[in-house]
Tab-separated table of C-alpha atoms in Angstrom:
chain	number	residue	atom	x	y	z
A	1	UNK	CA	22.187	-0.019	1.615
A	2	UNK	CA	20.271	-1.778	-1.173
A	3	UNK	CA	18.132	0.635	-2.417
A	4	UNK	CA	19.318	2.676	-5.420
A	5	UNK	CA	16.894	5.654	-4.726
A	6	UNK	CA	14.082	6.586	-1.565
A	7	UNK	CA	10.690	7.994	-2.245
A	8	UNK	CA	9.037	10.397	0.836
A	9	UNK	CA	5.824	10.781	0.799
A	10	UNK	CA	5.183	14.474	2.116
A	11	UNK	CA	1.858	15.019	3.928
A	12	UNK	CA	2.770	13.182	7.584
A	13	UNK	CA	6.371	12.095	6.185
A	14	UNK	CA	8.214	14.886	5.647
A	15	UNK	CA	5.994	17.735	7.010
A	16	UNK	CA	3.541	17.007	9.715
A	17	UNK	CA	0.359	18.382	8.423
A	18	UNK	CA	-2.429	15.452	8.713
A	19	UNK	CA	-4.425	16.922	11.668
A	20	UNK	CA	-3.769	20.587	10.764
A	21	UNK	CA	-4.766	19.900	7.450
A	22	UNK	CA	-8.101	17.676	8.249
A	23	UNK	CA	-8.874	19.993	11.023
A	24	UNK	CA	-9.263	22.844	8.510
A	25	UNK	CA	-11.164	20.647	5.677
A	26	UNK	CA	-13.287	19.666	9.116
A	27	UNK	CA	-14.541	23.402	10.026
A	28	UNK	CA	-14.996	23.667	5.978
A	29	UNK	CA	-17.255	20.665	6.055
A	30	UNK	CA	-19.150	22.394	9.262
A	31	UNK	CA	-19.518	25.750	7.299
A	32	UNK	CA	-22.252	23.393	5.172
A	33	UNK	CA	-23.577	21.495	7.480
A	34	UNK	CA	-21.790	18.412	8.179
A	35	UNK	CA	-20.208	17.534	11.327
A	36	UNK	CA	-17.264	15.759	11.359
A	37	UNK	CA	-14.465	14.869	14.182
A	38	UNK	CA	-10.811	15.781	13.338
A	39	UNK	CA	-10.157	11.957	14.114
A	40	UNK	CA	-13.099	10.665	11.800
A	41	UNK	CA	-11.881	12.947	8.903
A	42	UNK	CA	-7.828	11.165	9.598
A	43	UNK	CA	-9.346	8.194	9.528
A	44	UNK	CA	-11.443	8.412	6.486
A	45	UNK	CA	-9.600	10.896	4.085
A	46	UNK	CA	-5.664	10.452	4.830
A	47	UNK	CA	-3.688	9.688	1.542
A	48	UNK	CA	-6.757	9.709	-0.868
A	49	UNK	CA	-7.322	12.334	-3.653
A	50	UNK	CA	-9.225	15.891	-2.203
A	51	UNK	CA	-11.683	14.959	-5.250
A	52	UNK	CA	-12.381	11.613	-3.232
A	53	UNK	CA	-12.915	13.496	-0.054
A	54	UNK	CA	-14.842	15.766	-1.521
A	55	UNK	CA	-17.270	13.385	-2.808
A	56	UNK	CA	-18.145	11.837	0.252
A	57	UNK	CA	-18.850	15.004	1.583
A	58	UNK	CA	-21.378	15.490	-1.194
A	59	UNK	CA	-22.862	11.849	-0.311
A	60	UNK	CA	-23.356	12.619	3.138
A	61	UNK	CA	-24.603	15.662	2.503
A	62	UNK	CA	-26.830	14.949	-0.268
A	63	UNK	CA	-25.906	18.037	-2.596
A	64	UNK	CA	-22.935	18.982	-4.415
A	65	UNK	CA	-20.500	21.561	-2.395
A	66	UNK	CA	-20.298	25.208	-4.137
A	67	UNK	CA	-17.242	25.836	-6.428
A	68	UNK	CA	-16.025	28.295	-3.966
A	69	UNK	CA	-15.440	24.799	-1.737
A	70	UNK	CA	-11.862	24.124	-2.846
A	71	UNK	CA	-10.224	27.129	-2.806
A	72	UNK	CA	-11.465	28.000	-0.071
A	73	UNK	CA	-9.933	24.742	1.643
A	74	UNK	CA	-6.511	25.451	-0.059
A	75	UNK	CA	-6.600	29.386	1.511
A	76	UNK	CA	-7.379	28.787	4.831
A	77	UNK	CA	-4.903	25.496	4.840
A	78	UNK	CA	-1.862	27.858	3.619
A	79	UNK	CA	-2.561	30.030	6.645
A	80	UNK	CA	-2.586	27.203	8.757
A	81	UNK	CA	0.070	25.632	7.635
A	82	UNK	CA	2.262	29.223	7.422
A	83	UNK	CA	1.957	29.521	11.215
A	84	UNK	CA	1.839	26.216	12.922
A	85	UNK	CA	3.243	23.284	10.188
A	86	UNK	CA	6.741	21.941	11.589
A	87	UNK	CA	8.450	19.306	9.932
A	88	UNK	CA	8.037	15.239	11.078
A	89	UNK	CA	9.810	14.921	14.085
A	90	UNK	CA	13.358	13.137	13.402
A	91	UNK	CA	12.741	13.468	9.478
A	92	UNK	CA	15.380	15.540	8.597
A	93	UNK	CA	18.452	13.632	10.027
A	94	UNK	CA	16.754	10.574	7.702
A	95	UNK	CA	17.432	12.679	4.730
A	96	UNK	CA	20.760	13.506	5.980
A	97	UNK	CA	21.413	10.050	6.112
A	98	UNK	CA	20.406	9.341	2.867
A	99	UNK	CA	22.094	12.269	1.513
A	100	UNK	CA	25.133	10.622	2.844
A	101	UNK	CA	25.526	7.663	1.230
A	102	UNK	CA	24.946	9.550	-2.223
A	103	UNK	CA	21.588	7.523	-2.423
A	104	UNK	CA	19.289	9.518	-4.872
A	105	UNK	CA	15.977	10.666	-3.403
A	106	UNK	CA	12.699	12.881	-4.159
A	107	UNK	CA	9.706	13.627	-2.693
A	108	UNK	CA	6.235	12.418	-4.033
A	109	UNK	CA	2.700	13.628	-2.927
A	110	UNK	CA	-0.597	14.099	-4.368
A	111	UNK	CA	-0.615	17.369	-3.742
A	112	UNK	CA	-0.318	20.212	-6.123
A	113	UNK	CA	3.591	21.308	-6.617
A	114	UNK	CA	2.887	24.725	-5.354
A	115	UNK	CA	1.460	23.431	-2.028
A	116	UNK	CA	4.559	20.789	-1.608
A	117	UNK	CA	6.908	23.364	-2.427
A	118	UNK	CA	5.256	25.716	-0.174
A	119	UNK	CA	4.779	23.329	3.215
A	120	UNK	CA	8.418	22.114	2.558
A	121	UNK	CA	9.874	25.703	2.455
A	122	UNK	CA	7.755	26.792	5.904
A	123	UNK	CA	9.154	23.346	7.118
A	124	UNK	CA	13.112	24.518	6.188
A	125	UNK	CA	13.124	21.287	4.052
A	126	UNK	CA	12.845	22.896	0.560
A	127	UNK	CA	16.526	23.006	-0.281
A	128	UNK	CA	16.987	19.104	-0.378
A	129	UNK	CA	13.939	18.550	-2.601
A	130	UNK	CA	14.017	21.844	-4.704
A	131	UNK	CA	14.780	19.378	-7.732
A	132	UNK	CA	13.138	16.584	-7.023
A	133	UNK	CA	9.628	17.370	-6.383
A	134	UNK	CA	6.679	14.675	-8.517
A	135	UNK	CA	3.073	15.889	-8.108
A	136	UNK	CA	0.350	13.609	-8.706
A	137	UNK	CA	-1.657	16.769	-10.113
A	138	UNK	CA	1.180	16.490	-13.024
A	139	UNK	CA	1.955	13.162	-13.440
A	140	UNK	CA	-2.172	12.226	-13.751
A	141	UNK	CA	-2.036	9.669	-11.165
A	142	UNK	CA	-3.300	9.710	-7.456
A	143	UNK	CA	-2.822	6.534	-4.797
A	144	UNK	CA	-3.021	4.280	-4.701
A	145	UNK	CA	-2.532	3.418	-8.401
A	146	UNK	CA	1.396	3.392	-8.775
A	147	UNK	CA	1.525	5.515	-11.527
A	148	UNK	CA	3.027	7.594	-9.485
A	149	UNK	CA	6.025	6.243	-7.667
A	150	UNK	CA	6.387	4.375	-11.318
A	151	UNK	CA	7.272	7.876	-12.857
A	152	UNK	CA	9.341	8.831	-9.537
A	153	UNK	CA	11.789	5.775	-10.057
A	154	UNK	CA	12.024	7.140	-13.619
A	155	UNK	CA	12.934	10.944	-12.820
A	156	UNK	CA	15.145	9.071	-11.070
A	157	UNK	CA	16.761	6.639	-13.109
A	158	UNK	CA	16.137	3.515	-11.303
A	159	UNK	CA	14.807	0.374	-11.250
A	160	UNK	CA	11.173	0.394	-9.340
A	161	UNK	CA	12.266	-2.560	-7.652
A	162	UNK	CA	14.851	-1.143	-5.912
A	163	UNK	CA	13.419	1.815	-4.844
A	164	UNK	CA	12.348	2.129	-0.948
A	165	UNK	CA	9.090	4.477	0.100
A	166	UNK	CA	8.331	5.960	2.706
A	167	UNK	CA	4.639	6.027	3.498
A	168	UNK	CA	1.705	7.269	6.301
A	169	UNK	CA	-1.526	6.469	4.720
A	170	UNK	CA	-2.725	3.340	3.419
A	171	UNK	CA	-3.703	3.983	0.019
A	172	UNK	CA	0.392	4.941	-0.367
A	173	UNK	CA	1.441	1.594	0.879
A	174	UNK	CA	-1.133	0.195	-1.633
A	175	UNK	CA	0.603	2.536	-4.466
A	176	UNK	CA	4.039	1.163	-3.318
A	177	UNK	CA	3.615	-2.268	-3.240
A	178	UNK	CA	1.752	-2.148	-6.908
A	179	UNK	CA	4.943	-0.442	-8.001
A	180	UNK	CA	7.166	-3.169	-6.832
A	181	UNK	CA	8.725	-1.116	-4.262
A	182	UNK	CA	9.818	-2.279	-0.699
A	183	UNK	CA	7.352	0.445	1.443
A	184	UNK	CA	8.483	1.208	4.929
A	185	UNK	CA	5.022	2.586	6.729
A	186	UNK	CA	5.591	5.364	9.098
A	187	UNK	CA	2.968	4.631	11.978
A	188	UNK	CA	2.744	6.739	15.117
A	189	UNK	CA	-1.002	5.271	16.500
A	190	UNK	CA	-2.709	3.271	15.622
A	191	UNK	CA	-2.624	2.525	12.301
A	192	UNK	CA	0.222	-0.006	12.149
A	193	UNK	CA	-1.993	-2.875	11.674
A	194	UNK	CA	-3.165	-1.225	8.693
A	195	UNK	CA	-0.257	-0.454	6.665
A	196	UNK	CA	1.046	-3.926	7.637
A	197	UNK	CA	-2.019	-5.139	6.237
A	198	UNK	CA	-1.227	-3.178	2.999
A	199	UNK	CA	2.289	-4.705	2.511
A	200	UNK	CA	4.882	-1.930	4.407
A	201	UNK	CA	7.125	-2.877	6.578
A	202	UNK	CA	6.113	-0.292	9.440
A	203	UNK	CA	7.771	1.627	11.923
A	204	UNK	CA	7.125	4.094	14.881
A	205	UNK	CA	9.983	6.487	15.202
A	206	UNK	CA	12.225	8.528	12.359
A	207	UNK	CA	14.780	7.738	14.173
A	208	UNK	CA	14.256	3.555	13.381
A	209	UNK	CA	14.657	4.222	9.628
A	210	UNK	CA	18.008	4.750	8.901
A	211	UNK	CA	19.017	1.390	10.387
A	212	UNK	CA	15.957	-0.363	8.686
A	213	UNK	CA	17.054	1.208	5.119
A	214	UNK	CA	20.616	-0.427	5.759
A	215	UNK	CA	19.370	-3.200	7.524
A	216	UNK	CA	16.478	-3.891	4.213
């Protein structure tokens, strides 16, 4: 394999958490007065910063949300994600695999560090990332700038061009590709044609990646 060091993304990567998670920001949304579809909150909020999402709520709605919004959102998410999250189908024989050939890797969200550490734990997939855990929330930089895959090649060691990331959401490709990464985009529906468009090279099943990081 080429690639001195691989980058997961977490939310959709690792731990499979998009619809739980939008499903809950949905019926938070409703609580206020704004209907939303689990499918039209995917499609609109996946990847980007909860501040973003947040302020398109307040657009539609016309008013700012109350400060009791967000952790409000982050309570009832834990529960959720305590009793139903399961890891990405196929994900952790990738890591194995990685593990294997001694290839450094880490994990990489925008996400706070308590709520990666905590989904990854529920997920049994805490123990390969216990060191190795960036947080956009710490680093200062959200997706897609590239700030922060830039400071994951750095923890580390590497160059940024030969790291490899693994991706779900468009703005992550984006934050990839300004690094100077090669981004392999996870796609399950239909958003293939969409992280193509933002540069990955995508795929539809875990079990594809190991031969497309040797292959790469």
């Amino acid at each position: 394999m080429r690639f001195e060091a691989v980058i997961f993304d977490c939310d959709g990567v690792l731990v499979d958490s998009e619809t739980l998670e939008n499903q809950v920001f949905v019926e938070c949304a409703a609580d206020l007065g704004l209907n939303l579809t689990v499918a039209e909150a995917v499609a609109m909020y996946k990847g980007r910063k909860l501040a973003e999402c947040i302020a398109d709520v307040e657009e539609r709605l016309g008013r700012g949300v109350p400060d009791s919004f967000v952790p409000d959102f982050r309570a009832r998410s834990a529960k959720v994600f305590q009793n139903r999250l399961q890891p990405v189908l196929g994900v952790e024989a990738v890591i194995q695999a990685v593990q294997a050939l001694s290839v450094p890797f880490c994990v990489a969200s925008s996400g706070p560090r308590e709520k990666i550490e905590a989904n990854l734990s529920t997920t049994g997939l805490l123990s390969y990332f216990e060191e190795s855990i960036v947080s956009a929330y710490e680093v200062g930089s959200w997706k897609p700038d590239p700030g922060l895959f830039l400071h994951a090649a750095r923890m580390l060691g590497v160059a940024p061009k030969t790291c490899a990331v693994i991706e779900d959401s468009q703005p992550g490709v984006q934050a990839g590709v300004a690094a100077g990464m090669t981004v392999f985009g996870y796609a399950r529906d239909t958003e293939a044609e969409a992280l193509a468009a933002a540069g990955a090279q995508v795929f539809q099943d875990m079990a594809q990646l190991p031969v497309l990081l040797q292959e790469n």
